PDB file of C-alpha atoms in Angstrom:
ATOM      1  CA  UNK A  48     -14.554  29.645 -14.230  1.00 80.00           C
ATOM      2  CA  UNK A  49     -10.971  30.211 -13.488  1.00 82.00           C
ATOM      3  CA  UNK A  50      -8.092  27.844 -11.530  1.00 81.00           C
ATOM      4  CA  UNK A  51      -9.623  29.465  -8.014  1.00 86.00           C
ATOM      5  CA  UNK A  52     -12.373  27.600  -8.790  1.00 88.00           C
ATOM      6  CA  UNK A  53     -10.706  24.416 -10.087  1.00 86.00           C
ATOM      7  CA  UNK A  54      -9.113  24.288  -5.764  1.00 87.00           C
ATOM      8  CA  UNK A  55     -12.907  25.117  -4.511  1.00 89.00           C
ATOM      9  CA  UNK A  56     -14.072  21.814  -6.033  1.00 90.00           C
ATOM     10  CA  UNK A  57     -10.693  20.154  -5.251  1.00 86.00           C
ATOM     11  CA  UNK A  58     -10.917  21.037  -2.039  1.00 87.00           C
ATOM     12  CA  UNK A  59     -14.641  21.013  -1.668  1.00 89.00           C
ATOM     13  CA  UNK A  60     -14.258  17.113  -2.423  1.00 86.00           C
ATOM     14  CA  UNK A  61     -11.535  16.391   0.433  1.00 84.00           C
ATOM     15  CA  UNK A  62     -13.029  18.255   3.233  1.00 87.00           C
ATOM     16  CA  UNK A  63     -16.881  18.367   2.438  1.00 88.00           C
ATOM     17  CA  UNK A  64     -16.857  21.129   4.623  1.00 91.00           C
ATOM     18  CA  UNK A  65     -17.331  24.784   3.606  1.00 91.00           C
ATOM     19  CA  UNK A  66     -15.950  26.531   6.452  1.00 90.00           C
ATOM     20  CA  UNK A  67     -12.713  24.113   5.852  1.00 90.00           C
ATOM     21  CA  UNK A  68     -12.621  24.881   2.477  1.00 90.00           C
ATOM     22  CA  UNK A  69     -12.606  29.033   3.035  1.00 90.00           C
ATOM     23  CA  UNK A  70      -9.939  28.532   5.878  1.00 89.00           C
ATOM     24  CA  UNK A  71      -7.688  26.782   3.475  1.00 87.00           C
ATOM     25  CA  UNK A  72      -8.171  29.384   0.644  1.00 88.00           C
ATOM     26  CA  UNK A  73      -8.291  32.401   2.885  1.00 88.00           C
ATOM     27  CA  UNK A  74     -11.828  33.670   1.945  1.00 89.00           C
ATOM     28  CA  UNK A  75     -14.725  33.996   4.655  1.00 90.00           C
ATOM     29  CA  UNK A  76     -17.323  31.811   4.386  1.00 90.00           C
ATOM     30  CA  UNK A  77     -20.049  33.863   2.986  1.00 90.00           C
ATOM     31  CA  UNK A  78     -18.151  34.913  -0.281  1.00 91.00           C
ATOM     32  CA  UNK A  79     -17.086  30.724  -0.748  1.00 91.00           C
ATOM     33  CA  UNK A  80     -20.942  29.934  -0.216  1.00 91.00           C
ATOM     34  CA  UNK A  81     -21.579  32.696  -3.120  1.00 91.00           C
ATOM     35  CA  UNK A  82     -18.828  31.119  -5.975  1.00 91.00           C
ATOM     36  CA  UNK A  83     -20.799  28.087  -5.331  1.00 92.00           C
ATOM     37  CA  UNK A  84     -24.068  29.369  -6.059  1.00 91.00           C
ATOM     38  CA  UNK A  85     -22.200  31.360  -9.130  1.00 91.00           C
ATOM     39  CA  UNK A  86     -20.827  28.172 -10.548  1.00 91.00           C
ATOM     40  CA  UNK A  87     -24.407  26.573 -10.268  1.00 91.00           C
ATOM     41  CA  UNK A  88     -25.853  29.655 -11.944  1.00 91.00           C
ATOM     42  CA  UNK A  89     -22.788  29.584 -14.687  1.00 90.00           C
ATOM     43  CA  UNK A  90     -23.193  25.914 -15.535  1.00 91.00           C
ATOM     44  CA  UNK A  91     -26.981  26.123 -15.326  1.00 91.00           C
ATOM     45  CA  UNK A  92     -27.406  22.994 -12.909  1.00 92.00           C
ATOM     46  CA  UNK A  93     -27.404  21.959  -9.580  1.00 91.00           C
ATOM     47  CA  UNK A  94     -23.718  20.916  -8.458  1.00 92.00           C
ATOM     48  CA  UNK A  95     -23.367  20.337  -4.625  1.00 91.00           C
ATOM     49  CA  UNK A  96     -25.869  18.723  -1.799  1.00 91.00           C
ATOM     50  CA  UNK A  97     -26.027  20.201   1.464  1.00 88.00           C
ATOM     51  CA  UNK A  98     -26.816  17.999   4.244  1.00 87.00           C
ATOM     52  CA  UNK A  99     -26.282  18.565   8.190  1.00 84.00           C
ATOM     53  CA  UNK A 100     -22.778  15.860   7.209  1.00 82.00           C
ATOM     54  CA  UNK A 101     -20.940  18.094   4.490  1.00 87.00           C
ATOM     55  CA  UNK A 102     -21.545  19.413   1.142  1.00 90.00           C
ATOM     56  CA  UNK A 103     -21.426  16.399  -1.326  1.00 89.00           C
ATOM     57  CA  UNK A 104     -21.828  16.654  -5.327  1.00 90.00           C
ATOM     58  CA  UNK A 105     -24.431  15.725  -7.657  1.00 91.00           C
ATOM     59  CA  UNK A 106     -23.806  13.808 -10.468  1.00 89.00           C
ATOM     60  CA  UNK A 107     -23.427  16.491 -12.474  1.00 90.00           C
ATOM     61  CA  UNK A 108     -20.904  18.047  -9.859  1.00 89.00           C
ATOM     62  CA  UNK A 109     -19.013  15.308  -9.876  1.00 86.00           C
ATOM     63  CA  UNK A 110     -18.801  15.529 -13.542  1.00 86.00           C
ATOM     64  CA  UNK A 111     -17.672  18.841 -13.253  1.00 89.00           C
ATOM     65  CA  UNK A 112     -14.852  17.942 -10.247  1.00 87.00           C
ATOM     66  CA  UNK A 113     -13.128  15.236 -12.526  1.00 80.00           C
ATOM     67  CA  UNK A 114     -12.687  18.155 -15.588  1.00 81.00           C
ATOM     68  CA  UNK A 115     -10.997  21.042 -12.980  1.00 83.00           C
ATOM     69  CA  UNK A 116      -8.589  18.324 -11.678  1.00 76.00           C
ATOM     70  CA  UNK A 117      -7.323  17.891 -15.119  1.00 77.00           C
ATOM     71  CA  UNK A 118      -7.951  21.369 -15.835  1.00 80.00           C
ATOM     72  CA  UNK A 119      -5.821  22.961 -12.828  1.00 76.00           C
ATOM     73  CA  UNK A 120      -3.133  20.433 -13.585  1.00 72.00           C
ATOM     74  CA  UNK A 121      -2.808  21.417 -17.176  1.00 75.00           C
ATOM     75  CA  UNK A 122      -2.259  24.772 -16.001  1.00 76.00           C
ATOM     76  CA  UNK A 123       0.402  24.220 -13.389  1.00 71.00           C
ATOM     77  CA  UNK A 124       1.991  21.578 -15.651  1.00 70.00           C
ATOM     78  CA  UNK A 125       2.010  24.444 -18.157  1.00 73.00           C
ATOM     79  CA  UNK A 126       3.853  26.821 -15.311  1.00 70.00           C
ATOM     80  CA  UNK A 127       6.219  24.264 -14.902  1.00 66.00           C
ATOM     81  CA  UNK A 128       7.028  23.735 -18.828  1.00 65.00           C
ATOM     82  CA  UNK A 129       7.582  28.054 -18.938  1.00 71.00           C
ATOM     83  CA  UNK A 130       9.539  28.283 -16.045  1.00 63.00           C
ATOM     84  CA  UNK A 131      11.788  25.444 -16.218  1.00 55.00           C
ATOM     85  CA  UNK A 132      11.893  24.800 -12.703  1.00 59.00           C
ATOM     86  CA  UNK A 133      12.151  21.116 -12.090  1.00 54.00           C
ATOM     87  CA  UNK A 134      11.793  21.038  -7.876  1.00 55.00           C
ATOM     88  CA  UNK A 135       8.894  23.845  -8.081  1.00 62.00           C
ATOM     89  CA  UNK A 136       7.057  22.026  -9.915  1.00 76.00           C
ATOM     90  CA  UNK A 137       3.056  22.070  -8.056  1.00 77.00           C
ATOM     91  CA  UNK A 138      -0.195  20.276  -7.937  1.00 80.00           C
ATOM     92  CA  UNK A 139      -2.307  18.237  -6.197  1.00 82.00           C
ATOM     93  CA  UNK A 140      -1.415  14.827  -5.215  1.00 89.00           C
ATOM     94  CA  UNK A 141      -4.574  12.329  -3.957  1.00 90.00           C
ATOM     95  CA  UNK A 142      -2.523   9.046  -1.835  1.00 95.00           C
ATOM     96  CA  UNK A 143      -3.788   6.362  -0.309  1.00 95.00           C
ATOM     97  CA  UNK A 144      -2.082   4.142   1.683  1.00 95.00           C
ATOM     98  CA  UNK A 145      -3.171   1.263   4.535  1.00 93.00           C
ATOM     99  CA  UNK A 146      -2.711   1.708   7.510  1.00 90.00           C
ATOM    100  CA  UNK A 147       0.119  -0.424   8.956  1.00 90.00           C
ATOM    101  CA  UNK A 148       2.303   1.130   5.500  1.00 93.00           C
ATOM    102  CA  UNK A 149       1.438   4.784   6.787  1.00 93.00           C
ATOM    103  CA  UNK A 150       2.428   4.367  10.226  1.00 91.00           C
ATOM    104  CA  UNK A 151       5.585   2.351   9.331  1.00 92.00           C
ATOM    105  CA  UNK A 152       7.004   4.067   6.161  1.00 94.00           C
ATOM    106  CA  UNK A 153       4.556   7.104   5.553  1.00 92.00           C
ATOM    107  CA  UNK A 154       6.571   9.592   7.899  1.00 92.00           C
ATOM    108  CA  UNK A 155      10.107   9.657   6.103  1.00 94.00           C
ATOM    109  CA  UNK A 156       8.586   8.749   2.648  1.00 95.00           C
ATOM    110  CA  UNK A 157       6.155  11.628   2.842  1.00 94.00           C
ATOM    111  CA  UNK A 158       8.581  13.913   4.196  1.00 94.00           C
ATOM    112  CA  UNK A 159      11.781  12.812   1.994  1.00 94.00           C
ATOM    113  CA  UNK A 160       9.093  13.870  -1.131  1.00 95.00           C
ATOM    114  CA  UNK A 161       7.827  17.435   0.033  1.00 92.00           C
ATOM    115  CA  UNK A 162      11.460  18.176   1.478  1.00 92.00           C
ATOM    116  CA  UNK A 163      11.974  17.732  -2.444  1.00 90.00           C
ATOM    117  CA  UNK A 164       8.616  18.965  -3.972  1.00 89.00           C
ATOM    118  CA  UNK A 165       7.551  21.445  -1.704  1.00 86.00           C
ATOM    119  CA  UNK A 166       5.138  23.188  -3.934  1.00 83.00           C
ATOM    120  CA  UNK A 167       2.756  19.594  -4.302  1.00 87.00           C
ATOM    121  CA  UNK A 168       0.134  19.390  -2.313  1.00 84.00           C
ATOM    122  CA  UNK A 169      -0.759  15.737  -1.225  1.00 89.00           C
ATOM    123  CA  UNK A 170      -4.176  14.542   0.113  1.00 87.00           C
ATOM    124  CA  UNK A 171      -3.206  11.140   2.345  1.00 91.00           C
ATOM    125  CA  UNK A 172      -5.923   8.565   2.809  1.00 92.00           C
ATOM    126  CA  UNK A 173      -5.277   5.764   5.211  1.00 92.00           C
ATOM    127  CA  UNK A 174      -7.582   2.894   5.441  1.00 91.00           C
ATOM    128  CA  UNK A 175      -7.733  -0.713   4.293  1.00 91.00           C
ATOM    129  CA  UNK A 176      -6.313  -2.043   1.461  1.00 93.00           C
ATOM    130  CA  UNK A 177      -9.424  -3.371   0.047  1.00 92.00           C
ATOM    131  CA  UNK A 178     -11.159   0.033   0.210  1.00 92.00           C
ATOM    132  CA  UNK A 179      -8.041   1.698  -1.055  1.00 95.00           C
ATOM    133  CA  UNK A 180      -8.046  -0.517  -4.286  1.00 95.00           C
ATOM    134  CA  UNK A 181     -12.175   0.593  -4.807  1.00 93.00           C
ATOM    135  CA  UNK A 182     -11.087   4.387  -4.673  1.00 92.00           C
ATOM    136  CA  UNK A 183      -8.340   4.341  -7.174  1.00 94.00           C
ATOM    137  CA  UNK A 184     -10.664   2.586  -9.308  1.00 92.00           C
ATOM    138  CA  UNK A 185     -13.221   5.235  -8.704  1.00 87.00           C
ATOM    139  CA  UNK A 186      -9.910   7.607  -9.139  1.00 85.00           C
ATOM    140  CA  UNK A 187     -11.105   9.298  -6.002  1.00 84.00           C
ATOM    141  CA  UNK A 188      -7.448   9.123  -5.078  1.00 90.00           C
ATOM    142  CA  UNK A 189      -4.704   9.056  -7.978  1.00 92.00           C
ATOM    143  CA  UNK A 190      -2.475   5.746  -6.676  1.00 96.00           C
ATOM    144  CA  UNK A 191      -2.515   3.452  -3.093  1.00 97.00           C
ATOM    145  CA  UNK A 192       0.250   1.702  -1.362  1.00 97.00           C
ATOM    146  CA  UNK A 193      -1.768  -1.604  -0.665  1.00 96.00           C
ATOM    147  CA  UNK A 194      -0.507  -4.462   1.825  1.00 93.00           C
ATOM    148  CA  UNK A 195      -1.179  -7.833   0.283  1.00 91.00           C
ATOM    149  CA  UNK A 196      -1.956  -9.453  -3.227  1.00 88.00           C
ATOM    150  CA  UNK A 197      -4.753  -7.318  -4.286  1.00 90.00           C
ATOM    151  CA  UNK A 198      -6.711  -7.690  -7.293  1.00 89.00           C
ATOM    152  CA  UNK A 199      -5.521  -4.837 -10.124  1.00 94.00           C
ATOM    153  CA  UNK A 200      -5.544  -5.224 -13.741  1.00 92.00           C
ATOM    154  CA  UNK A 201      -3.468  -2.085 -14.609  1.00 94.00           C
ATOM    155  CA  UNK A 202       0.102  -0.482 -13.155  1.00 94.00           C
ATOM    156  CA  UNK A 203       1.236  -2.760 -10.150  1.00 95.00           C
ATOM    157  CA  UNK A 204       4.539  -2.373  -8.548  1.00 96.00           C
ATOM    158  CA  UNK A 205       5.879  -4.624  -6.263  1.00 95.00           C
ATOM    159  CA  UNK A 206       7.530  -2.520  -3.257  1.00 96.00           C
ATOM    160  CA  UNK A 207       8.772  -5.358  -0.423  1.00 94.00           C
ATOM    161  CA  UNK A 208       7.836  -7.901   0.808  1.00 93.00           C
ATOM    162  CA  UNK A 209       7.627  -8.028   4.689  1.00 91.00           C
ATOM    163  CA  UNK A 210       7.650 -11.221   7.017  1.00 94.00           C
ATOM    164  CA  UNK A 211       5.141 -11.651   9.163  1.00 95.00           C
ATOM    165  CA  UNK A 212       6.146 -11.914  13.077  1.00 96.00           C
ATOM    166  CA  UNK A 213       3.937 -13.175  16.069  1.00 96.00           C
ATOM    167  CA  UNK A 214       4.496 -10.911  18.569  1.00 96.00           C
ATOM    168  CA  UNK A 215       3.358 -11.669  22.263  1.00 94.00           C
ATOM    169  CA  UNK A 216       3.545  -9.162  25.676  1.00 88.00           C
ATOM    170  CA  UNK A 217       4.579 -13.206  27.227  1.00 89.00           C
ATOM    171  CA  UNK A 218       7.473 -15.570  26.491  1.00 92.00           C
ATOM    172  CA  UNK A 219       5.682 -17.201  23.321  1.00 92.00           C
ATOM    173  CA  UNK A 220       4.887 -20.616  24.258  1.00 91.00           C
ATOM    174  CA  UNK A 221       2.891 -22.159  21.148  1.00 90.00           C
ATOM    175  CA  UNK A 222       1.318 -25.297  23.399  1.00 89.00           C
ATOM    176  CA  UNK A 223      -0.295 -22.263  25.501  1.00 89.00           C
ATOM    177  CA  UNK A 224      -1.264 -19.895  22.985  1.00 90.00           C
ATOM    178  CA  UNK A 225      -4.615 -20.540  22.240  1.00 89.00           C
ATOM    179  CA  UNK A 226      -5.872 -19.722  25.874  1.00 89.00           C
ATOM    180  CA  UNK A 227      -3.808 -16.802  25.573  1.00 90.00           C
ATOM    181  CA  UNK A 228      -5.937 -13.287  24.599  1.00 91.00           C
ATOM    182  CA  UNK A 229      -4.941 -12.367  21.003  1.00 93.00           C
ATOM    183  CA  UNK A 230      -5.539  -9.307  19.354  1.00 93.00           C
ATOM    184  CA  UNK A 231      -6.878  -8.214  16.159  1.00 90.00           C
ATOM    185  CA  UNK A 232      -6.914  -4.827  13.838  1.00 90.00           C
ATOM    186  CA  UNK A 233      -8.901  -4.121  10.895  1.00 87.00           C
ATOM    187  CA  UNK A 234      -7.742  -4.960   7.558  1.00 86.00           C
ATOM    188  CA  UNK A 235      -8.397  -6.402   4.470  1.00 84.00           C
ATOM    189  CA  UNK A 236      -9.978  -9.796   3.792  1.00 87.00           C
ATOM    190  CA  UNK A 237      -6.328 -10.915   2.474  1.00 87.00           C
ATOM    191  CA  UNK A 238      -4.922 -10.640   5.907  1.00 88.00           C
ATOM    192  CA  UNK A 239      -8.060 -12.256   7.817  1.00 88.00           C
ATOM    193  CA  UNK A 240      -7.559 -15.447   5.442  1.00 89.00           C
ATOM    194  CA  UNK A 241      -4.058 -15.169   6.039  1.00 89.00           C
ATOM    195  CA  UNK A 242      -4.023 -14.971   9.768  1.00 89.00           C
ATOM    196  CA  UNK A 243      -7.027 -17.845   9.723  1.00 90.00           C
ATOM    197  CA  UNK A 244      -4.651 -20.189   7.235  1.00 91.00           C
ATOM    198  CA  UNK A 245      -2.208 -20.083   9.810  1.00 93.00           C
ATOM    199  CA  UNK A 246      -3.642 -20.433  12.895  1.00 92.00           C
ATOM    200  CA  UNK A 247      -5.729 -23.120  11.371  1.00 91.00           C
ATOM    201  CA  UNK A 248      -2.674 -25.104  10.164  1.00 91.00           C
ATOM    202  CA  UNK A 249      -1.308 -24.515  14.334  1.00 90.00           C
ATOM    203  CA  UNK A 250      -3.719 -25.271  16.506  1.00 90.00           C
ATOM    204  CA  UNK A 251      -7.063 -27.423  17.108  1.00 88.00           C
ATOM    205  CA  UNK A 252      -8.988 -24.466  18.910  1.00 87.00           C
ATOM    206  CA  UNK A 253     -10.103 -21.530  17.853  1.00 86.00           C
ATOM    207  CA  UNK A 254      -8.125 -18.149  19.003  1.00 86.00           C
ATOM    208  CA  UNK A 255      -9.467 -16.131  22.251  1.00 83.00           C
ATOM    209  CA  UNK A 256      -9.836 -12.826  20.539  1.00 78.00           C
ATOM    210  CA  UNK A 257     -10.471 -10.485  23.447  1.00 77.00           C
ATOM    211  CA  UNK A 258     -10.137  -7.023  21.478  1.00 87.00           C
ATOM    212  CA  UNK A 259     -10.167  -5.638  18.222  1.00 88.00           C
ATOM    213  CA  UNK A 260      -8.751  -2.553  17.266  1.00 91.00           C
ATOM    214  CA  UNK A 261      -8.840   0.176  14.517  1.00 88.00           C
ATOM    215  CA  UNK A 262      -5.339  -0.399  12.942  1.00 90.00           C
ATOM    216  CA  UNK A 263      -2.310  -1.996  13.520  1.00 92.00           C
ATOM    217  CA  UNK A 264      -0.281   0.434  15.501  1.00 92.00           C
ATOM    218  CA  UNK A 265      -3.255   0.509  18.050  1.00 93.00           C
ATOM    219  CA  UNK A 266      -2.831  -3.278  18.248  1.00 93.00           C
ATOM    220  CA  UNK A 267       1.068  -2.814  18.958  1.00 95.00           C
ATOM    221  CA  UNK A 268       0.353  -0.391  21.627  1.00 94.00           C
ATOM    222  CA  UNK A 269      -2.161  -3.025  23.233  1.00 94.00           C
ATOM    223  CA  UNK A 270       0.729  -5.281  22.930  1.00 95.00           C
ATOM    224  CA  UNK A 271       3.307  -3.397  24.478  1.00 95.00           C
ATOM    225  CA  UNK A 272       0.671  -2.992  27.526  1.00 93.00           C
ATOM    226  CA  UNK A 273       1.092  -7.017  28.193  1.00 90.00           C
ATOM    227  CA  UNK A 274      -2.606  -7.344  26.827  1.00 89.00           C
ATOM    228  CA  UNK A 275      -1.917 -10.267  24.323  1.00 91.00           C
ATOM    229  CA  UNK A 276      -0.614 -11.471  20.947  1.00 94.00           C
ATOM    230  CA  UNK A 277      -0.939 -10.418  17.244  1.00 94.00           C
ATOM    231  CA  UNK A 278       0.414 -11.287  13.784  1.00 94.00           C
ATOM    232  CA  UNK A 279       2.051  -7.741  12.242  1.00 93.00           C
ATOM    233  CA  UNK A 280       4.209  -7.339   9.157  1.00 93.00           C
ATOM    234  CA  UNK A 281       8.096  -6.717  10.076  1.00 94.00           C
ATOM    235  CA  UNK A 282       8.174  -3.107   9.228  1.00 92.00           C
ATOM    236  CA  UNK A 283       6.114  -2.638  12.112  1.00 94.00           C
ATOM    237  CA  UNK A 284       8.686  -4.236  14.592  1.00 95.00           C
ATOM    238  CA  UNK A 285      10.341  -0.745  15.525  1.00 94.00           C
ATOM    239  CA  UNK A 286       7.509  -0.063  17.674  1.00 94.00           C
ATOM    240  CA  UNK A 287       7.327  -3.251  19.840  1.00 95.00           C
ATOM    241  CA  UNK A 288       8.646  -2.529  23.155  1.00 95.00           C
ATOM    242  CA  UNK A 289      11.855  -4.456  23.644  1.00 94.00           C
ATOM    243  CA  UNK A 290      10.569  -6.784  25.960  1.00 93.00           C
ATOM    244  CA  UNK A 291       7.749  -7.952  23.581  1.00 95.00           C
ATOM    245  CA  UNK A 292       8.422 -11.692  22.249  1.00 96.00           C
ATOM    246  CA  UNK A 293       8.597 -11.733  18.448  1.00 96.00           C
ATOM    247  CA  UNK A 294       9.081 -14.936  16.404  1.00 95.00           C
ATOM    248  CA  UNK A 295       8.617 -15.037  12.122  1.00 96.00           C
ATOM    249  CA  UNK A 296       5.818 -17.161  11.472  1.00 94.00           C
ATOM    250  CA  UNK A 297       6.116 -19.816   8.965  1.00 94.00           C
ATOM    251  CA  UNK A 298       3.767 -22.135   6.460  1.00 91.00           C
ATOM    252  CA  UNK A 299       3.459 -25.817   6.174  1.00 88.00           C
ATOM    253  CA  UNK A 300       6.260 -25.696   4.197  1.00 90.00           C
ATOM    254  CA  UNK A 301       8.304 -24.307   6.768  1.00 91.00           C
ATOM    255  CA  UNK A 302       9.005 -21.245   4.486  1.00 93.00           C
ATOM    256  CA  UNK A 303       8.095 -17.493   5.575  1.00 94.00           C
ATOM    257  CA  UNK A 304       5.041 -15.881   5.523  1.00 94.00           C
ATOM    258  CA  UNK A 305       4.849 -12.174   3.523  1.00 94.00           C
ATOM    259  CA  UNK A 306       3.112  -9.193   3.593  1.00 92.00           C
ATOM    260  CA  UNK A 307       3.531  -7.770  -0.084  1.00 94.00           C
ATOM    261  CA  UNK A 308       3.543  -3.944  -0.310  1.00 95.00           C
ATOM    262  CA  UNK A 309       2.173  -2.850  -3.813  1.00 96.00           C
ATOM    263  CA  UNK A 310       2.141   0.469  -5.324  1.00 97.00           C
ATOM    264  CA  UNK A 311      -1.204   0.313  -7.813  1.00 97.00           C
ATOM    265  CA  UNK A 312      -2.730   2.998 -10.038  1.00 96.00           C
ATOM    266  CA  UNK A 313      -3.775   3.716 -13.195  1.00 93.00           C
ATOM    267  CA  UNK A 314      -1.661   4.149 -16.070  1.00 92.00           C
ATOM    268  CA  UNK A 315      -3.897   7.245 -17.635  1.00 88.00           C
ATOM    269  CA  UNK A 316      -2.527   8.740 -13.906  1.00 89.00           C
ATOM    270  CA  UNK A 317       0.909   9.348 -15.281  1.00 90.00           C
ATOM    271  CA  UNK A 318       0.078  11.897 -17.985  1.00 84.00           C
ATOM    272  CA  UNK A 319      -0.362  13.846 -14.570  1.00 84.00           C
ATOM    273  CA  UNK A 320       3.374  15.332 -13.445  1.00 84.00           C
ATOM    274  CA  UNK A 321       3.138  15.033  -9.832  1.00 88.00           C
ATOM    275  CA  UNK A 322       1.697  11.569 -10.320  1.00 92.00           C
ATOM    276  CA  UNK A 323       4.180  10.494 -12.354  1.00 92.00           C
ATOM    277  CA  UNK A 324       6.872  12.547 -10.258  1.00 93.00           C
ATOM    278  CA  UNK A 325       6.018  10.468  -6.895  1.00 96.00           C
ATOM    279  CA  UNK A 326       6.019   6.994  -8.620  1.00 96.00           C
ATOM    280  CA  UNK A 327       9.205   7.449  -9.534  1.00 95.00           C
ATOM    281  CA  UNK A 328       9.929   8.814  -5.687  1.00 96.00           C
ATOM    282  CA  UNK A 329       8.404   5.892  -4.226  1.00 96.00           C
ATOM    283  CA  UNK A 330      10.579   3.441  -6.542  1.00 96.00           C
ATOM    284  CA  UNK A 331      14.310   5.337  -5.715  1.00 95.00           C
ATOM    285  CA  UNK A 332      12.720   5.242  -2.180  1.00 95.00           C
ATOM    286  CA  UNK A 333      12.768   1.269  -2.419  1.00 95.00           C
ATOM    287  CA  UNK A 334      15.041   0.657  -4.123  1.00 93.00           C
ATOM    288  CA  UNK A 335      12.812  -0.605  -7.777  1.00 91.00           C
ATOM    289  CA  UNK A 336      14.707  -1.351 -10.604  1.00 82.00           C
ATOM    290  CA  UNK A 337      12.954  -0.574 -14.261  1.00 74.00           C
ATOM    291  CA  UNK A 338      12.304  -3.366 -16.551  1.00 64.00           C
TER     292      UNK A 338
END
């Protein structure tokens, strides 16, 4: 098996899709559907499941997926040891991030990084920070920018911490609120307590939810629309209309209320260069300070 094989499975994994998988290696399908059965034949088991949703792997093929990662790194990292080329260096890079993060900072962070690492290849997952933290520990993805304090027992870096706001498409008005229509999007069970703790600690009745949405930039856009209120974290501000009410929200002690953004992996990730290349990106991006 050689490094052309290493991407198949790499890229096998991401886009479960054959045909996908030939486009992005620029071989037809018919010859991609043949390495597979060759690999099969070569390691003497089955490796992949084909079902009417995507090819998925067996155990055994997902035994074989976690050694040509490593594998195919080795050898680039080894291409960027001979050649001494710093800014070419390559690879595959597996992110995830949640949702509100990649819509408010994902754009110029992703871009500031391949402007400067053009030759990695990054994989971005967006989805909730809970199910973020289950696929690094799975190490379907390498690292996740989380929102909240999630539970993580290895590398955990503090990014920011953003203020929640109330935003409203009305003049807030917190003795009419309640009838008001307030709108939710999906996250984590973090933010749900969160949001519940608060209203709980502000009002007597319970909130009229009368739509709940994907993620939050949906929910700003619903906003905007003079459909109702929501709780978002600060960064997210930029895309309020400017006629949308905003107010910070506050505890009972009167102080702010935060949206931690954490940077989590595993610390076995950094003997991986482009791993270890985009934590220290992310940190000179915010502005972290080593111990």
């Amino acid at each position: 098996m050689n490094n052309t094989d290493w991407k198949i499975l790499i890229y096998l994994r991401e886009e479960r899709s054959i045909n996908k998988v030939a486009k992005r290696l620029f071989m037809t399908q018919p010859s991609l559907t043949y390495r597979l059965s060759q690999m099969e034949k070569e390691i003497g088991c089955p490796l992949f499941i084909r079902t009417n949703k995507g090819v998925h792997f067996t155990d055994a093929g997902a035994r074989l997926f976690s050694f040509a990662e490593k594998e195919l790194q080795q050898y680039q990292d080894m291409k960027n040891y001979v050649t001494h080329e710093p800014n070419s260096i390559s690879g595959v890079l597996r992110i995830g991030a949640s949702q509100s993060f990649s819509q408010s900072h994902g754009p110029a962070l992703l871009k500031g990084f391949v402007d400067e690492y053009s030759d990695i290849e990054i994989s971005l997952t967006t989805d909730t920070s809970d199910r973020l933290v289950k696929l690094v520990k799975k190490e379907d993805i390498h690292l996740a920018i989380v929102r909240g304090n999630q539970e993580w027992p290895e590398s955990d870096i503090l990014l920011e911490d953003a203020p929640l706001y109330l935003i409203s498409a009305k003049p807030i008005d917190f003795s009419t609120l309640a009838q008001q229509p307030s709108i939710r999007y999906r996250s984590d069970p973090s933010l749900d307590e969160l949001r519940t703790r608060w209203w709980r600690q502000n009002f007597t009745k319970s909130p009229h939810f009368s739509l709940t949405v994907s993620d939050c930039n949906t929910c700003v856009e619903i906003v905007n629309h003079g459909l109702g209120h929501s709780l978002i974290p600060a960064d997210m501000l930029p895309k309020c209309k400017p006629n949308v009410d905003r107010q910070m929200i506050y505890n009972s002690q009167k102080q702010p209320i935060y949206r931690p953004s954490h940077l989590i992996f595993k610390e076995a990730m950094l003997q991986s260069t482009p791993v270890r290349i985009f934590v220290d990106y992310v940190k000179k991006y915010f502005k972290i300070k080593d111990n």
